[in-house]
Short mmCIF file of C-alpha atoms in Angstrom, two decimals:
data_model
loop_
_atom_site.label_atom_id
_atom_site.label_comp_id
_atom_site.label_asym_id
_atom_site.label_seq_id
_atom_site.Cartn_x
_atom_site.Cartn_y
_atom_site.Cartn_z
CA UNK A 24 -20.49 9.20 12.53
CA UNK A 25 -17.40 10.04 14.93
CA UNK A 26 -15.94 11.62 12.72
CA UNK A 27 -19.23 14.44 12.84
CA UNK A 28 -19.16 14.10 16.93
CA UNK A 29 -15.49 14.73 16.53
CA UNK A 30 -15.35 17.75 14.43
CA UNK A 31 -13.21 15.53 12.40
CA UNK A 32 -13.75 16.82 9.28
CA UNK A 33 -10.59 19.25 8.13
CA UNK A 34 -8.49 15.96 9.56
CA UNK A 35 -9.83 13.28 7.49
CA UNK A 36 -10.02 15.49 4.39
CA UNK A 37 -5.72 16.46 5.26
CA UNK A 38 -5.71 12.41 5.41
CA UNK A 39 -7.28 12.11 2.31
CA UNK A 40 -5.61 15.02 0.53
CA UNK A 41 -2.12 13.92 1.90
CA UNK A 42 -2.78 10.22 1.02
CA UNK A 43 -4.89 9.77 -1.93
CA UNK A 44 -6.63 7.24 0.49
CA UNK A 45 -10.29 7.13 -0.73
CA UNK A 46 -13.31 7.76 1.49
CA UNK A 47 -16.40 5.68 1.73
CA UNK A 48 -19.00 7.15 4.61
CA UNK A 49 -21.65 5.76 6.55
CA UNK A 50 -24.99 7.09 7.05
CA UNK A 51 -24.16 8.61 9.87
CA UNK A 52 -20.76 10.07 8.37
CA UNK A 53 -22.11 11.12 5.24
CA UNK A 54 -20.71 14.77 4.19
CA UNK A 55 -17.41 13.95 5.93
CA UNK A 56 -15.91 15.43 2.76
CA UNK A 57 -17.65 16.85 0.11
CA UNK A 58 -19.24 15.00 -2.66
CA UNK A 59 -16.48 16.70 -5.33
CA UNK A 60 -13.47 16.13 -3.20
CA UNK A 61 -11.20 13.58 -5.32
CA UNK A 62 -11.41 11.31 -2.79
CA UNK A 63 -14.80 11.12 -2.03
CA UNK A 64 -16.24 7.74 -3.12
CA UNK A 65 -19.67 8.03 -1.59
CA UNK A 66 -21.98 5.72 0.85
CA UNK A 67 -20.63 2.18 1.51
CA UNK A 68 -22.53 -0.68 2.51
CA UNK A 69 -26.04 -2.44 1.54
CA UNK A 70 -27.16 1.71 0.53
CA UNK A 71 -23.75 2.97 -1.12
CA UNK A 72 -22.14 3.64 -4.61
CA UNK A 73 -20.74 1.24 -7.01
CA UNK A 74 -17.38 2.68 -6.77
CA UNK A 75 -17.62 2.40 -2.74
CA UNK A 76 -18.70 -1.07 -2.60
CA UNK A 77 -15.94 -2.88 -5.15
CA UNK A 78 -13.26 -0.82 -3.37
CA UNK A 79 -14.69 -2.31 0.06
CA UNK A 80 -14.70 -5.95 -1.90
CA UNK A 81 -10.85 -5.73 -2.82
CA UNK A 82 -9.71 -4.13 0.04
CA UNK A 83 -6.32 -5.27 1.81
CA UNK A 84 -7.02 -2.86 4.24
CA UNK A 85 -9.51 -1.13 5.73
CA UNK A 86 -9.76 1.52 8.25
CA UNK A 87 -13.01 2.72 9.77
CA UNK A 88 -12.87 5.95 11.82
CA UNK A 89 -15.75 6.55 14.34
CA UNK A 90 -18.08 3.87 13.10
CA UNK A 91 -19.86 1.13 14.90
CA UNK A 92 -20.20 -1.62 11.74
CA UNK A 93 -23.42 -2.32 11.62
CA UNK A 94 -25.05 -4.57 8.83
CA UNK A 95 -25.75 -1.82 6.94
CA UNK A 96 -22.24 -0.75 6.72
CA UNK A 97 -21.11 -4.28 5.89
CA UNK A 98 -23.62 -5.55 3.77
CA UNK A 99 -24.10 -7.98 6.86
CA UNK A 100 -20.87 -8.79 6.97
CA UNK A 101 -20.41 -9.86 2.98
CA UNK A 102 -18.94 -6.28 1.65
CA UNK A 103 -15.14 -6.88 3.00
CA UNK A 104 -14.24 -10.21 0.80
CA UNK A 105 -10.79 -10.11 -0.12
CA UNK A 106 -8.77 -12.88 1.26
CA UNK A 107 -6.63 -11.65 4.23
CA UNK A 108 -7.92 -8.05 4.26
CA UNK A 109 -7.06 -6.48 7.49
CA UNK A 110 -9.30 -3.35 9.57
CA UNK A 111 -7.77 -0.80 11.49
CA UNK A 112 -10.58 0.61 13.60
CA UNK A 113 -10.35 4.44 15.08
CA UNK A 114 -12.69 4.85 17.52
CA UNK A 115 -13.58 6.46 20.71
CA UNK A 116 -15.49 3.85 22.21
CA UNK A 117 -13.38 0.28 22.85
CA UNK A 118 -16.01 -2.37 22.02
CA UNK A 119 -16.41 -0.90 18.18
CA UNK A 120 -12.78 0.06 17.64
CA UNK A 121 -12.59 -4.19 18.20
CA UNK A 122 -14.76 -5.09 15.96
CA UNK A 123 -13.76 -7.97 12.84
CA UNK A 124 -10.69 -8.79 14.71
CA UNK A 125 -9.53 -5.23 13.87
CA UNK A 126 -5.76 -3.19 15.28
CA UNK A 127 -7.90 -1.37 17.56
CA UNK A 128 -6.83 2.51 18.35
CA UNK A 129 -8.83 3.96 20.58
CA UNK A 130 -8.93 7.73 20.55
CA UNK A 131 -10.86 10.74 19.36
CA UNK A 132 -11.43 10.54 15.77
CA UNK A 133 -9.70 14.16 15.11
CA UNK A 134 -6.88 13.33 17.17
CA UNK A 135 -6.52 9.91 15.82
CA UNK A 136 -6.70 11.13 12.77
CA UNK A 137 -4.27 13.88 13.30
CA UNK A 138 -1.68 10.86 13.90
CA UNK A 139 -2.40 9.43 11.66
CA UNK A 140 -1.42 11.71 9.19
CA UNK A 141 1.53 12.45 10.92
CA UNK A 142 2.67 8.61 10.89
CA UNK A 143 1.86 8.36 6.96
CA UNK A 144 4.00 11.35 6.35
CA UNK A 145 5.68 10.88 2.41
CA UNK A 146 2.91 7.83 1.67
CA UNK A 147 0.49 8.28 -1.44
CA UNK A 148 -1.29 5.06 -3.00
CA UNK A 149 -0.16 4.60 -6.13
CA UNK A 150 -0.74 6.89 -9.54
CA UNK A 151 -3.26 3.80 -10.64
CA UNK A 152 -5.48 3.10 -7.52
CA UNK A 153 -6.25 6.78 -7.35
CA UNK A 154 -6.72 6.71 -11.53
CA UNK A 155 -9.18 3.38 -10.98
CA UNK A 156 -11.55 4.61 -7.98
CA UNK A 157 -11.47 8.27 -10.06
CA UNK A 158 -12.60 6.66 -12.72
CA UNK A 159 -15.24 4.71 -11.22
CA UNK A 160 -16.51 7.69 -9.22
CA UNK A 161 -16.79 9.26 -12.82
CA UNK A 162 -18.75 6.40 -14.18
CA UNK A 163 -21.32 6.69 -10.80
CA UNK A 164 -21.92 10.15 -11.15
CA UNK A 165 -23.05 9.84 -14.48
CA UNK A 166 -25.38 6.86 -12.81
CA UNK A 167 -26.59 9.71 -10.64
CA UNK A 168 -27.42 12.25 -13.57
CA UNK A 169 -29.23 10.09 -15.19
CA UNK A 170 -31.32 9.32 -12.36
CA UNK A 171 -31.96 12.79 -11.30
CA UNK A 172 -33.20 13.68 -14.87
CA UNK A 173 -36.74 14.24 -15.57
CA UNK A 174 -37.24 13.87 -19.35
CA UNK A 175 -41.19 14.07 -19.44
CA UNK A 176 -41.96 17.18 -17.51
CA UNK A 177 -45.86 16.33 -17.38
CA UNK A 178 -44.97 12.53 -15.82
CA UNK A 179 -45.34 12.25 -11.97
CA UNK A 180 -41.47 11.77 -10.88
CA UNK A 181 -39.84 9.11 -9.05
CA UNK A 182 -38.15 9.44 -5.64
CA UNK A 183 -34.94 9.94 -7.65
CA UNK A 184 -35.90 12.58 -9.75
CA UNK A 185 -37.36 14.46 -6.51
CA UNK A 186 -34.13 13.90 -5.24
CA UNK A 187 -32.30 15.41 -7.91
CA UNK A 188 -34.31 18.40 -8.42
CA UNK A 189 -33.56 19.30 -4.68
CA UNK A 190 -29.83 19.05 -5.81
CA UNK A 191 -30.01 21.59 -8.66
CA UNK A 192 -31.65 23.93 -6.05
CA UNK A 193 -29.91 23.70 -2.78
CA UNK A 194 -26.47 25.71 -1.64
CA UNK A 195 -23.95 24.80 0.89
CA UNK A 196 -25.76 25.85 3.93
CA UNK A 197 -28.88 24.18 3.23
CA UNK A 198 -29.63 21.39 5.62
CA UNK A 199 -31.49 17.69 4.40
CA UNK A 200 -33.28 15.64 6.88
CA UNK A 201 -34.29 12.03 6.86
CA UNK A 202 -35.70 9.62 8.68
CA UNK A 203 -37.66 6.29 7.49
CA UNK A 204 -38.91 4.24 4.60
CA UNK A 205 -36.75 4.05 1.18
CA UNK A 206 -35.36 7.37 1.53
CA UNK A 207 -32.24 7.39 3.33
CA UNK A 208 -30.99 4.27 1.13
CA UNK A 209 -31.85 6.69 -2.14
CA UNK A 210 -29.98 9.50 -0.42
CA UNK A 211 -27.09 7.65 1.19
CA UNK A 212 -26.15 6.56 -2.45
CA UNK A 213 -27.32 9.46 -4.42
CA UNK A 214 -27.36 12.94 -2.46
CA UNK A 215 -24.35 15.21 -3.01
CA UNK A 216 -23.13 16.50 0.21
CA UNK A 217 -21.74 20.13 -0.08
CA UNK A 218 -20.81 20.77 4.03
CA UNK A 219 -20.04 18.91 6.67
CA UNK A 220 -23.83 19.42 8.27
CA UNK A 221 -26.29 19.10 4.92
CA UNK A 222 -26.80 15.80 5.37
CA UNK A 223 -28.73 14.53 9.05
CA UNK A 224 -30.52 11.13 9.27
CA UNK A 225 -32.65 10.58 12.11
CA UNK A 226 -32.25 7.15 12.50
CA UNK A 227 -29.01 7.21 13.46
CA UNK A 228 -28.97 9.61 15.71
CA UNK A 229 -31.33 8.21 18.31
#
């Protein structure tokens, strides 16, 4: 979410685009970067994506930028399981950018970020990283399609199918809101974020 309270946005995307470092959001940092940017992996955490979650499981390092951990984020504390792995935590406020023991920065997400870039200058993950999570964001958003269809027109549709006939209608400056009940899980893992502002939860936000 600091990285929306930040106007972080055009930073982590020239981290990602500079890096090949792939992006998992939170809730409350969902549309960070767009749901077709390369290096968009989608929600993480007890709600996320496939793809998100086994990158977060083999992780040797992780960096979270503007986000407070919480048990949704972690799976409560089960989704970073690879011995050693390591956090680097960017964050404006002192007693999250601590959090699991991390190499704390604290700063402004977009001028954190803007460092950060800056210190990674001439490093790219390697060819097959970025050709595994691709591939693995390819196999989820087939996941998605399927979900979204509606093959009998006549049949009352699920929350998923709802879902996905929003996304066949909605443009870039369209706005979702959510608050409560099975929802926000359903979107945090399937909703395709087109700008930085289409996606608001209420619940994290109060």
């Amino acid at each position: 979410g600091g990285v929306h309270h930040s106007e972080a946005e055009d930073a982590l995307r020239a981290l990602a685009d500079a890096t090949g470092i792939p992006v998992a959001s939170t809730q409350a940092g969902k549309g960070s970067l767009r749901h077709d940017h390369p290096a968009d992996v989608g929600g993480i955490g007890h709600t996320g994506t496939a793809v998100a979650d086994e990158l977060a499981r083999t992780a040797d390092l992780v960096i979270g930028v503007g986000t407070r951990y919480t048990d949704f984020t972690t799976a409560s504390a089960t989704l970073f399981a690879a011995p050693g792995v390591r956090f680097a935590n960017l964050n404006i406020a002192s007693f999250d950018a601590h959090k699991l023991a991390a190499h704390s920065v604290v700063a402004d997400a977009r001028t954190g970020l803007e460092a950060l870039t800056a210190a990674l200058a001439g490093h790219r993950v390697s060819g097959s990283y970025e050709a595994e999570y691709a591939a693995g964001k390819a196999r989820w958003e087939a996941l998605v399609d399927r979900a979204f269809a509606a093959p009998e027109p006549a049949a009352r549709p699920s929350q998923s199918q709802v879902i996905g006939a929003l996304d066949a209608v909605v443009g870039d400056e369209d706005i979702v809101i959510n608050a409560a009940g099975s929802l926000p899980g359903d979107l945090h893992k399937l909703w395709r974020a087109r700008s930085r502002r289409q996606y608001l939860s209420l619940i994290h936000i109060s």
